[in-house]
Amino acid sequence: MVKIMYASITKKIVMSLVGLFLTSFLVVHMSINLLILFDDTRQLFNEAAHFMATNPFIQTFQWILFIGFIVHIILGLVLQIQNWMARPVGYDRKGSSEMSFFSKYMIHTGAIVFIFLLLHFANFFVKAKFGHLEEITYDSGTFEDLGILVVQLFQDGGYVAFYVIAILLLGFHLEHGFQSAFQSLGLNHNKYTPVIKVVGTLFSIAITLGYIAIPLVIYFS
Amino acid sequence: MDLTLKIWRQASGLDKGKFVNYKVGNISHDASFLEMLDILNEELVIKGDDPVAFDHDCREGICGACSLYINGRPHGPDRGITTCQMHMRNFKDGETIVIEPWRAKPFPVIKDLMVDRTAFDKIIQAGGFVSVRTGGVPDANAIAIPKHDADLAMDAAACIGCGACVAACKNASAMLFVSAKVSQFALLPQGRPEAHERVQKMVAKMDELGFGNCTNTYACEAECPKEISVANIARMNREFLTAKIVAQKA
Ligand code: HEM
Ligand code: FES
C-alpha cells in the first residue's frame, strides 16, 4: 500500500528529515538532563523541567515530536520489510562490503531504542504528567521535584545497565544515521561530505557520553 | 592449484536448487576465473553431466554480462573489476570457493548461476534515454559543457549494468545503477529537457519491480566493477526531490 503511494526516495527523504529533527531533540533533552549533575539540590534541573512542562511553545512542540517518532518508526518498519522482501532467497556467504557498518543494524538498534523509549516514557513522562511528585522549595519558588525521581531510579544497577546499553545503541544508530540523512536528502558534495562524516561521528560520541554520564555519575556517587 | 568449488545448481526457475561441490585440479594461477569454470564444464561434459550455466560475453570487462557472487562478493575479490577480468592468483591452493548467483527478487534464477536481468532493461525503457529528432548533424561545439560536468557524466556512463550493486546491497536495491543512468543525462544539457520526467519514471519503475530501498550502506560502490560513486545516488535524490516539487502535473 505505502509502496504504491510513496516512492522509495520520498520515504527516505521523509525519514531523513524526521531523523534530523529527532536528533535536534536529543541535544535539547541532553542539555537539560546534564543540569542535574551541577548542583546537589537539583534546583537547575527542576527549574528547567518546570519550564519545559509549562512553556506553551514547548508543549505544542511535544506533539510534533511525538508524531515525528511515530512517522520515523512506521517508515523505518515499512522500508525494512520491503528490503527483506527484495531478497527472498539469501546468500550462503553473507557479504561484508558495507562502508557504513552500523547501517546494517538500523532496525535492530532502532528496536532497542524503541523499547527504551517506552520504558522511559512510563518512568518519567507519565509520572511527571499524571503522577504525584513531591515538591521542593528554593529561594526562587516551589517546584515539583522531578530530579529526585531520576536520582532514585538510577540507584537500581539493572536499570542503569539497560540505560547505558540503550544509549550506546542509539549512538550506533546516529553514527550511521547522521551522515546518511544528508546523503538521502541529496546533500553529497566532495568538499562537505567528508566533514559531515567526521562531524556525525564526533556528534554521536558526544551524545552517547553525555547521556551515559548521568546514570553513571549518580549511581557511583 | 587444486580447488573445491561449492556451486549453486538449479535446473530452472521452477526447481528448488542446491549447492553441489566439485573438485578441480591443476589450475594455473594465470587462468581467469571464467577459464577455470570452462575447465570444470569440459570435465562435466566428458563425464556426461550437465555443465554449469553462467553468463559471459566479452570477457574483457565491458559488456556487463558476467556476474557471479564469489565468496560473499559480487565479481569476487579485488576491486574495480568484473568476474571475467579476475584471475586465479586471487585464491589460495586448496581453497573452497563458494559461487552463487545474484540474489534479488527482480533477478530470478534462469539456470544455475544465470539470472534474468531484464528488470534493468525495463528501468531503462521507462526513461533512460534522450529523445532526439533526426535531421542535420549538429555542430559538436554548439553547446558549451564544462569539462568537470562532462567528466562526471562519463564516470556515470561507465556503468555496464551488470547488477553487482543489487547483488552486493543488503536490501537488493538498484539505486546505484538507476542513479548512474539518471546522472549521465542529468549532468549534460542534452539530458535536461526530459530530466524531471525521466527521474520520476525510472524511480517508479525501479520501485514497481520490487528492488529494495537505499540504506546508504555503500556496499554497492565498494563492489561496483566500474567504481561508480554513491554521489550519483545523492544526485538522483536531489533530481527526484526537485522534480516532485517543481514539475507541473502531467
Ligand atoms: C531518538 C531516536 C532516533 C533518532 C535520533 C533517529 C535518527 C535516525 C536518522 C538520522 C536516520 C537516518 C535517516 C536516513 O538515512 O535518511 C535513521 C534511520 C533509521 N531509523 Fe532512526 N532514529 C531514532 C529512533 C528510531 C527508532 C525508535 C526506530 C525504530 C524502529 C528507528 C529506526 C530506523 C531505521 C530502520 C532507519 C533506517 C532506514 C533506512 O535507511 O532504511 N529509529 N534514524
Ligand atoms: S563478460 Fe563482458 S564484462 Fe565480463
Coordinates of C-alpha atoms and ligand atoms in Angstrom, one line a residue:
Chain A
M1 CA 0.0 0.0 0.0
V2 CA 2.6 2.5 1.1
K3 CA 4.7 1.4 -1.7
I4 CA 2.1 2.3 -4.2
M5 CA 1.5 5.7 -2.6
Y6 CA 5.0 6.9 -1.9
A7 CA 8.2 6.3 -3.9
S8 CA 11.2 4.8 -2.2
I9 CA 13.1 8.1 -2.3
T10 CA 10.1 10.0 -0.9
K11 CA 10.1 7.7 2.1
K12 CA 13.8 8.1 2.6
I13 CA 13.6 11.9 2.4
V14 CA 10.9 12.0 5.0
M15 CA 12.8 9.5 7.1
S16 CA 16.0 11.7 7.0
L17 CA 14.1 14.9 7.8
V18 CA 12.4 13.3 10.7
G19 CA 15.6 11.6 11.8
L20 CA 17.4 15.0 11.9
F21 CA 14.5 16.5 13.8
L22 CA 14.7 13.7 16.4
T23 CA 18.5 14.3 16.6
S24 CA 17.9 18.0 17.4
F25 CA 15.6 16.9 20.2
L26 CA 18.3 14.7 21.6
V27 CA 20.5 17.7 22.0
V28 CA 17.9 19.7 23.9
H29 CA 16.9 16.8 26.1
M30 CA 20.5 16.0 26.9
S31 CA 21.4 19.6 27.8
I32 CA 18.5 19.7 30.3
N33 CA 19.4 16.2 31.8
L34 CA 23.0 17.3 32.3
L35 CA 21.9 20.1 34.6
I36 CA 21.1 17.5 37.3
L37 CA 24.9 16.9 37.7
F38 CA 25.6 20.6 38.5
D39 CA 24.0 21.0 42.0
D40 CA 23.1 18.8 44.9
T41 CA 19.7 20.4 45.4
R42 CA 18.7 19.7 41.8
Q43 CA 17.5 23.3 41.5
L44 CA 18.7 23.9 38.0
F45 CA 17.2 20.7 36.7
N46 CA 13.9 21.1 38.4
E47 CA 13.6 24.7 37.2
A48 CA 14.4 23.6 33.6
A49 CA 11.9 20.8 33.8
H50 CA 9.3 23.2 35.1
F51 CA 10.0 25.5 32.2
M52 CA 9.7 22.6 29.6
A53 CA 6.4 21.4 31.2
T54 CA 4.8 24.8 31.2
N55 CA 6.1 26.7 28.2
P56 CA 3.3 26.7 25.5
F57 CA 5.8 26.6 22.7
I58 CA 7.5 23.5 24.1
Q59 CA 4.1 21.9 24.9
T60 CA 3.0 22.3 21.2
F61 CA 6.3 21.1 20.0
Q62 CA 6.0 18.0 22.2
W63 CA 3.2 16.8 20.0
I64 CA 5.2 17.3 16.8
L65 CA 8.0 15.3 18.4
F66 CA 5.5 12.6 19.3
I67 CA 4.2 12.4 15.7
G68 CA 7.8 12.5 14.5
F69 CA 8.7 9.4 16.4
I70 CA 5.6 7.6 15.1
V71 CA 6.4 8.5 11.5
H72 CA 10.0 7.5 11.9
I73 CA 9.2 4.2 13.4
I74 CA 6.4 3.3 10.9
L75 CA 8.5 4.4 7.9
G76 CA 11.5 2.5 9.3
L77 CA 9.5 -0.7 9.5
V78 CA 7.9 -0.3 6.0
L79 CA 11.4 0.3 4.5
Q80 CA 12.9 -2.6 6.3
I81 CA 10.0 -5.0 5.4
Q82 CA 10.4 -4.0 1.7
N83 CA 14.1 -4.5 1.9
W84 CA 13.7 -8.0 3.3
M85 CA 11.1 -8.8 0.6
A86 CA 13.5 -7.7 -2.1
R87 CA 15.8 -10.7 -1.4
P88 CA 13.6 -13.7 -0.7
V89 CA 16.5 -16.2 -1.1
G90 CA 19.6 -15.1 0.8
Y91 CA 23.3 -15.9 0.2
D92 CA 25.2 -18.8 1.7
R93 CA 28.2 -16.4 2.3
K94 CA 26.9 -13.2 3.8
G95 CA 28.5 -10.1 2.2
S96 CA 30.6 -7.6 4.2
S97 CA 31.4 -4.9 1.7
E98 CA 29.5 -2.2 3.5
M99 CA 31.3 1.1 4.1
S100 CA 29.0 2.2 6.9
F101 CA 28.9 -0.6 9.4
F102 CA 26.0 0.4 11.6
S103 CA 23.7 0.8 8.5
K104 CA 23.2 -2.9 8.7
Y105 CA 21.7 -2.8 12.1
M106 CA 19.4 0.3 12.0
I107 CA 16.3 -1.8 12.6
H108 CA 17.9 -3.6 15.5
T109 CA 19.4 -0.6 17.2
G110 CA 16.1 1.3 16.5
A111 CA 14.0 -1.5 18.0
I112 CA 16.0 -1.4 21.3
V113 CA 15.8 2.3 21.4
F114 CA 12.1 2.0 20.9
I115 CA 11.8 -0.4 23.9
F116 CA 13.9 2.0 25.9
L117 CA 11.6 4.9 24.9
L118 CA 8.5 3.1 26.1
L119 CA 10.2 2.4 29.5
H120 CA 11.5 5.9 29.7
F121 CA 8.0 7.2 28.9
A122 CA 6.4 5.2 31.7
N123 CA 9.2 6.1 34.2
F124 CA 9.4 9.8 33.6
F125 CA 6.9 11.3 31.3
V126 CA 3.8 9.6 32.7
K127 CA 4.8 10.1 36.3
A128 CA 5.6 13.8 35.7
K129 CA 2.4 14.4 33.8
F130 CA -0.1 12.3 35.7
G131 CA 1.5 11.1 38.8
H132 CA 2.1 12.9 42.1
L133 CA 5.6 14.4 42.6
E134 CA 6.9 15.7 45.8
E135 CA 7.6 19.4 46.0
I136 CA 10.7 21.2 46.9
T137 CA 11.2 24.9 47.8
Y138 CA 14.1 27.0 46.6
D139 CA 14.6 30.8 47.1
S140 CA 13.1 31.2 43.5
G141 CA 9.9 29.4 44.4
T142 CA 8.4 25.9 44.9
F143 CA 8.8 23.3 42.2
E144 CA 7.9 19.6 41.6
D145 CA 11.0 17.5 42.4
L146 CA 11.4 15.6 39.2
G147 CA 15.1 15.4 39.9
I148 CA 14.6 13.1 42.9
L149 CA 12.8 10.6 40.7
V150 CA 15.9 10.5 38.4
V151 CA 18.2 10.0 41.4
Q152 CA 16.1 7.3 42.8
L153 CA 15.8 5.4 39.5
F154 CA 19.5 5.5 38.9
Q155 CA 20.1 3.7 42.3
D156 CA 19.0 0.5 40.5
G157 CA 22.0 -1.2 38.9
G158 CA 19.9 -3.1 36.4
Y159 CA 18.2 0.0 35.2
V160 CA 21.4 1.8 34.9
A161 CA 22.9 -1.0 32.8
F162 CA 19.9 -1.1 30.5
Y163 CA 20.0 2.7 30.2
V164 CA 23.7 2.7 29.3
I165 CA 23.3 -0.1 26.7
A166 CA 20.3 1.5 25.1
I167 CA 22.1 4.8 24.7
L168 CA 25.1 3.1 23.3
L169 CA 22.9 1.6 20.6
L170 CA 21.4 5.0 20.0
G171 CA 24.9 6.2 19.4
F172 CA 25.4 3.5 16.8
H173 CA 22.1 4.4 15.2
L174 CA 23.3 8.0 15.0
E175 CA 26.8 7.2 13.8
H176 CA 25.2 5.9 10.6
G177 CA 22.1 8.0 10.6
F178 CA 23.7 11.4 10.8
Q179 CA 25.6 11.3 7.5
S180 CA 23.0 9.0 5.9
A181 CA 20.3 11.7 6.4
F182 CA 22.4 14.2 4.3
Q183 CA 23.0 11.6 1.6
S184 CA 19.3 10.8 1.5
L185 CA 18.5 14.5 1.1
G186 CA 20.9 14.6 -1.9
L187 CA 23.4 16.6 0.0
N188 CA 26.6 14.9 -1.1
H189 CA 29.5 17.2 -2.1
N190 CA 33.1 16.4 -2.3
K191 CA 34.0 19.4 -0.2
Y192 CA 31.4 18.9 2.6
T193 CA 30.6 15.2 2.8
P194 CA 33.9 14.2 4.4
V195 CA 33.3 17.0 7.0
I196 CA 29.7 15.8 7.6
K197 CA 31.0 12.2 8.2
V198 CA 33.5 13.4 10.8
V199 CA 31.0 15.7 12.5
G200 CA 28.5 12.9 12.6
T201 CA 30.9 10.5 14.3
L202 CA 32.0 13.1 16.9
F203 CA 28.4 14.1 17.4
S204 CA 27.3 10.5 18.1
I205 CA 30.1 10.1 20.6
A206 CA 29.3 13.3 22.3
I207 CA 25.6 12.4 22.6
T208 CA 26.4 8.9 23.9
L209 CA 28.9 10.2 26.5
G210 CA 26.6 13.0 27.6
Y211 CA 23.6 10.8 28.2
I212 CA 25.6 7.9 29.8
A213 CA 27.4 10.2 32.2
I214 CA 24.2 11.0 34.1
P215 CA 23.2 7.5 35.3
L216 CA 26.9 6.5 35.9
V217 CA 27.7 9.6 38.0
I218 CA 24.5 9.2 40.0
Y219 CA 25.0 5.5 40.6
F220 CA 28.6 5.7 41.6
S221 CA 28.3 8.8 43.9
Chain B
M1 CA 46.4 -25.3 -7.9
D2 CA 43.7 -27.6 -6.6
L3 CA 40.3 -26.2 -5.6
T4 CA 36.9 -27.2 -4.2
L5 CA 34.0 -25.3 -5.8
K6 CA 30.8 -25.0 -4.0
I7 CA 28.4 -24.1 -6.8
W8 CA 24.7 -23.3 -6.8
R9 CA 22.9 -25.7 -9.1
Q10 CA 19.3 -25.1 -10.2
A11 CA 17.8 -26.7 -13.3
S12 CA 15.3 -23.9 -13.9
G13 CA 13.3 -21.2 -12.2
L14 CA 10.8 -23.8 -11.0
D15 CA 13.5 -26.1 -9.5
K16 CA 14.4 -25.6 -5.8
G17 CA 18.1 -25.7 -6.4
K18 CA 21.0 -26.7 -4.1
F19 CA 24.8 -26.4 -3.6
V20 CA 27.0 -29.1 -5.2
N21 CA 30.7 -29.5 -4.5
Y22 CA 33.2 -30.0 -7.4
K23 CA 36.9 -30.6 -7.3
V24 CA 39.1 -29.0 -10.0
G25 CA 42.8 -29.7 -10.2
N26 CA 45.9 -28.4 -12.0
I27 CA 44.6 -24.9 -12.5
S28 CA 47.1 -22.2 -13.4
H29 CA 47.4 -19.1 -11.3
D30 CA 47.3 -17.2 -14.6
A31 CA 44.0 -18.6 -15.6
S32 CA 41.0 -16.3 -15.5
F33 CA 38.1 -17.3 -13.2
L34 CA 35.9 -18.0 -16.2
E35 CA 38.6 -20.1 -17.8
M36 CA 38.7 -22.2 -14.6
L37 CA 34.9 -22.7 -14.9
D38 CA 35.3 -23.6 -18.6
I39 CA 37.7 -26.3 -17.5
L40 CA 35.2 -27.6 -14.9
N41 CA 32.5 -27.6 -17.6
E42 CA 34.6 -29.5 -20.1
E43 CA 35.2 -32.2 -17.4
L44 CA 31.5 -32.3 -16.6
V45 CA 30.6 -32.7 -20.3
I46 CA 33.1 -35.5 -20.7
K47 CA 31.5 -37.3 -17.7
G48 CA 28.1 -36.7 -19.3
D49 CA 27.0 -34.3 -16.6
D50 CA 25.1 -31.0 -17.2
P51 CA 27.7 -28.1 -17.4
V52 CA 27.3 -25.2 -15.0
A53 CA 25.4 -22.3 -16.7
F54 CA 26.8 -18.9 -16.2
D55 CA 26.6 -15.6 -18.1
H56 CA 29.5 -14.2 -20.0
D57 CA 30.1 -12.5 -23.3
C58 CA 33.0 -10.0 -24.0
R59 CA 35.4 -11.4 -21.3
E60 CA 37.1 -8.1 -21.2
G61 CA 35.1 -6.2 -18.6
I62 CA 33.0 -4.0 -21.0
C63 CA 29.7 -5.8 -21.7
G64 CA 28.3 -6.4 -18.2
A65 CA 27.2 -9.9 -19.0
C66 CA 29.3 -11.8 -16.5
S67 CA 28.1 -11.9 -12.8
L68 CA 28.8 -14.5 -10.0
Y69 CA 28.7 -13.9 -6.3
I70 CA 32.1 -15.4 -5.3
N71 CA 33.0 -16.0 -1.6
G72 CA 30.5 -13.3 -0.5
R73 CA 31.4 -10.7 -3.1
P74 CA 29.9 -9.8 -6.4
H75 CA 32.6 -10.3 -9.1
G76 CA 34.8 -11.9 -6.4
P77 CA 37.8 -10.4 -4.6
D78 CA 39.8 -7.4 -6.0
R79 CA 38.3 -4.0 -6.5
G80 CA 37.1 -2.4 -9.7
I81 CA 37.0 -5.5 -12.0
T82 CA 34.4 -7.9 -13.4
T83 CA 34.4 -11.6 -12.8
C84 CA 35.8 -12.1 -16.4
Q85 CA 38.8 -9.9 -15.5
M86 CA 39.6 -11.7 -12.3
H87 CA 42.4 -14.2 -12.2
M88 CA 43.0 -17.3 -10.1
R89 CA 46.0 -15.7 -8.4
N90 CA 43.4 -14.2 -6.1
F91 CA 42.9 -17.6 -4.5
K92 CA 45.0 -20.0 -2.5
D93 CA 45.8 -23.6 -3.4
G94 CA 43.3 -25.9 -1.7
E95 CA 40.8 -23.2 -1.1
T96 CA 37.0 -23.8 -1.2
I97 CA 35.3 -21.2 -3.4
V98 CA 31.6 -20.6 -2.9
I99 CA 29.9 -19.5 -6.1
E100 CA 26.3 -18.2 -6.0
P101 CA 24.0 -16.3 -8.4
W102 CA 22.9 -12.7 -7.9
R103 CA 20.2 -12.8 -5.3
A104 CA 17.2 -10.4 -5.7
K105 CA 13.5 -10.8 -6.2
P106 CA 13.6 -8.9 -9.5
F107 CA 16.5 -11.1 -10.7
P108 CA 15.0 -14.6 -10.8
V109 CA 17.4 -17.5 -11.5
I110 CA 17.1 -18.8 -15.0
K111 CA 19.5 -21.7 -14.5
D112 CA 22.4 -22.4 -12.1
L113 CA 24.3 -19.1 -11.9
M114 CA 22.4 -17.3 -14.6
V115 CA 19.8 -14.7 -13.5
D116 CA 17.3 -12.7 -15.5
R117 CA 18.3 -9.1 -15.5
T118 CA 15.5 -7.9 -17.8
A119 CA 14.4 -5.7 -14.9
F120 CA 17.3 -3.3 -15.7
D121 CA 16.1 -3.1 -19.3
K122 CA 12.7 -2.2 -18.1
I123 CA 14.1 0.6 -16.0
I124 CA 16.0 2.0 -19.0
Q125 CA 12.9 1.7 -21.1
A126 CA 11.0 3.8 -18.6
G127 CA 13.2 6.8 -19.2
G128 CA 16.9 6.1 -19.5
F129 CA 17.3 7.7 -22.9
V130 CA 17.3 11.1 -24.7
S131 CA 14.7 11.6 -27.4
V132 CA 16.3 13.1 -30.5
R133 CA 14.8 14.1 -33.8
T134 CA 16.6 13.2 -37.0
G135 CA 17.9 16.0 -39.1
G136 CA 21.2 17.7 -39.9
V137 CA 24.3 16.9 -37.9
P138 CA 24.6 19.5 -35.1
D139 CA 27.8 21.4 -34.6
A140 CA 29.8 19.5 -32.0
N141 CA 30.8 22.6 -30.1
A142 CA 27.5 24.5 -30.3
I143 CA 26.7 23.7 -26.7
A144 CA 29.5 24.5 -24.2
I145 CA 29.8 21.9 -21.5
P146 CA 32.2 22.4 -18.5
K147 CA 34.9 19.8 -18.5
H148 CA 34.1 18.8 -14.9
D149 CA 30.5 18.0 -15.8
A150 CA 31.5 16.1 -18.9
D151 CA 33.9 14.0 -16.7
L152 CA 31.2 13.3 -14.1
A153 CA 28.8 12.3 -16.8
M154 CA 31.4 10.0 -18.3
D155 CA 32.1 8.4 -14.9
A156 CA 28.4 7.7 -14.5
A157 CA 28.1 6.4 -18.1
A158 CA 30.8 3.8 -17.3
C159 CA 28.1 1.7 -15.7
I160 CA 27.9 -1.6 -17.6
G161 CA 24.6 -2.6 -16.0
C162 CA 25.9 -5.9 -14.6
G163 CA 23.8 -5.7 -11.4
A164 CA 26.7 -6.1 -8.9
C165 CA 25.3 -3.2 -6.9
V166 CA 22.0 -5.0 -6.5
A167 CA 23.8 -8.3 -5.6
A168 CA 26.0 -6.5 -3.0
C169 CA 23.3 -4.4 -1.4
K170 CA 21.8 -5.9 1.8
N171 CA 18.5 -4.6 0.5
A172 CA 18.9 -5.7 -3.1
S173 CA 18.5 -2.0 -4.0
A174 CA 19.1 -0.8 -7.6
M175 CA 19.8 2.7 -6.6
L176 CA 23.4 2.8 -7.8
F177 CA 22.5 1.6 -11.3
V178 CA 19.5 3.8 -11.6
S179 CA 21.3 6.8 -10.3
A180 CA 24.2 6.3 -12.7
K181 CA 21.8 6.2 -15.6
V182 CA 19.9 9.3 -14.3
S183 CA 23.1 11.2 -13.7
Q184 CA 24.7 10.6 -17.1
F185 CA 21.9 12.6 -18.6
A186 CA 21.1 15.0 -15.8
L187 CA 24.7 16.3 -15.9
L188 CA 24.5 17.2 -19.6
P189 CA 22.4 19.9 -21.3
Q190 CA 21.1 17.4 -23.8
G191 CA 19.5 15.5 -20.9
R192 CA 17.9 18.4 -19.1
P193 CA 14.7 18.8 -21.2
E194 CA 13.4 15.4 -20.1
A195 CA 15.2 15.3 -16.7
H196 CA 12.2 15.7 -14.4
E197 CA 10.1 13.2 -16.2
R198 CA 13.0 10.8 -16.5
V199 CA 13.9 10.5 -12.9
Q200 CA 10.3 10.1 -11.7
K201 CA 9.6 7.4 -14.3
M202 CA 12.8 5.4 -13.7
V203 CA 12.4 5.5 -9.9
A204 CA 8.7 4.5 -10.2
K205 CA 9.7 1.5 -12.4
M206 CA 12.5 0.5 -10.0
D207 CA 10.1 0.5 -7.1
E208 CA 7.4 -1.4 -9.1
L209 CA 9.9 -4.1 -10.0
G210 CA 10.5 -4.8 -6.3
F211 CA 14.1 -3.7 -5.7
G212 CA 14.8 -2.7 -2.1
N213 CA 15.3 0.8 -0.7
C214 CA 18.7 2.5 -0.1
T215 CA 20.0 2.5 3.5
N216 CA 23.3 4.2 2.4
T217 CA 25.4 1.2 3.4
Y218 CA 27.5 1.9 0.3
A219 CA 28.4 -1.8 -0.4
C220 CA 27.3 -1.0 -4.0
E221 CA 30.2 1.5 -4.5
A222 CA 32.7 -0.9 -2.9
E223 CA 31.7 -3.7 -5.3
C224 CA 31.0 -1.9 -8.5
P225 CA 33.4 -3.1 -11.2
K226 CA 33.3 0.4 -12.6
E227 CA 33.7 2.1 -9.2
I228 CA 30.6 4.3 -9.7
S229 CA 30.3 6.7 -6.8
V230 CA 27.3 6.9 -4.4
A231 CA 27.5 10.7 -5.1
N232 CA 25.3 9.7 -8.0
I233 CA 22.6 8.4 -5.6
A234 CA 22.6 11.7 -3.9
R235 CA 22.3 13.5 -7.2
M236 CA 19.3 11.3 -8.2
N237 CA 17.6 12.0 -4.8
R238 CA 18.2 15.7 -5.5
E239 CA 16.8 15.4 -9.0
F240 CA 13.8 13.4 -7.7
L241 CA 13.1 16.0 -5.0
T242 CA 13.3 18.9 -7.4
A243 CA 11.2 17.1 -9.9
K244 CA 8.5 16.4 -7.3
I245 CA 8.4 20.0 -6.2
V246 CA 8.7 21.9 -9.5
A247 CA 7.4 19.7 -12.2
Q248 CA 3.9 20.5 -13.5
K249 CA 1.2 18.0 -13.1
A250 CA 1.1 15.6 -16.0
Ligands
HEM1 C1 15.9 9.5 19.2 C2 15.7 8.5 18.5 C3 16.1 8.4 17.0 C4 16.9 9.2 16.2 C5 17.6 10.5 16.6 C6 17.0 8.6 14.9 C7 17.7 9.1 13.8 C8 17.8 8.5 12.6 C9 18.4 9.0 11.5 C10 19.1 10.4 11.4 C11 18.3 8.1 10.4 C12 18.9 8.2 9.0 C13 17.8 8.6 8.0 C14 18.3 8.4 6.6 O1 19.2 7.6 6.3 O2 17.7 9.0 5.7 C15 17.6 7.0 10.9 C16 17.3 5.8 10.2 C17 16.6 4.8 10.7 N1 15.9 4.7 11.9 FE1 16.1 6.0 13.4 N2 16.3 7.4 14.9 C18 15.7 7.2 16.2 C19 14.9 6.2 16.6 C20 14.5 5.1 15.9 C21 13.6 4.1 16.3 C22 12.9 4.1 17.7 C23 13.5 3.2 15.3 C24 12.6 2.0 15.4 C25 12.2 1.2 14.6 C26 14.3 3.7 14.2 C27 14.5 3.0 13.0 C28 15.3 3.5 12.0 C29 15.6 2.7 10.8 C30 15.1 1.3 10.4 C31 16.4 3.5 10.0 C32 17.0 3.2 8.6 C33 16.0 3.4 7.5 C34 16.7 3.1 6.2 O3 17.6 3.7 5.8 O4 16.2 2.1 5.6 N3 14.9 4.9 14.6 N4 17.3 7.2 12.3
FES2 S1 31.9 -10.9 -19.8 FE1 31.7 -8.9 -20.5 S2 32.0 -7.8 -18.7 FE2 32.5 -9.8 -18.1

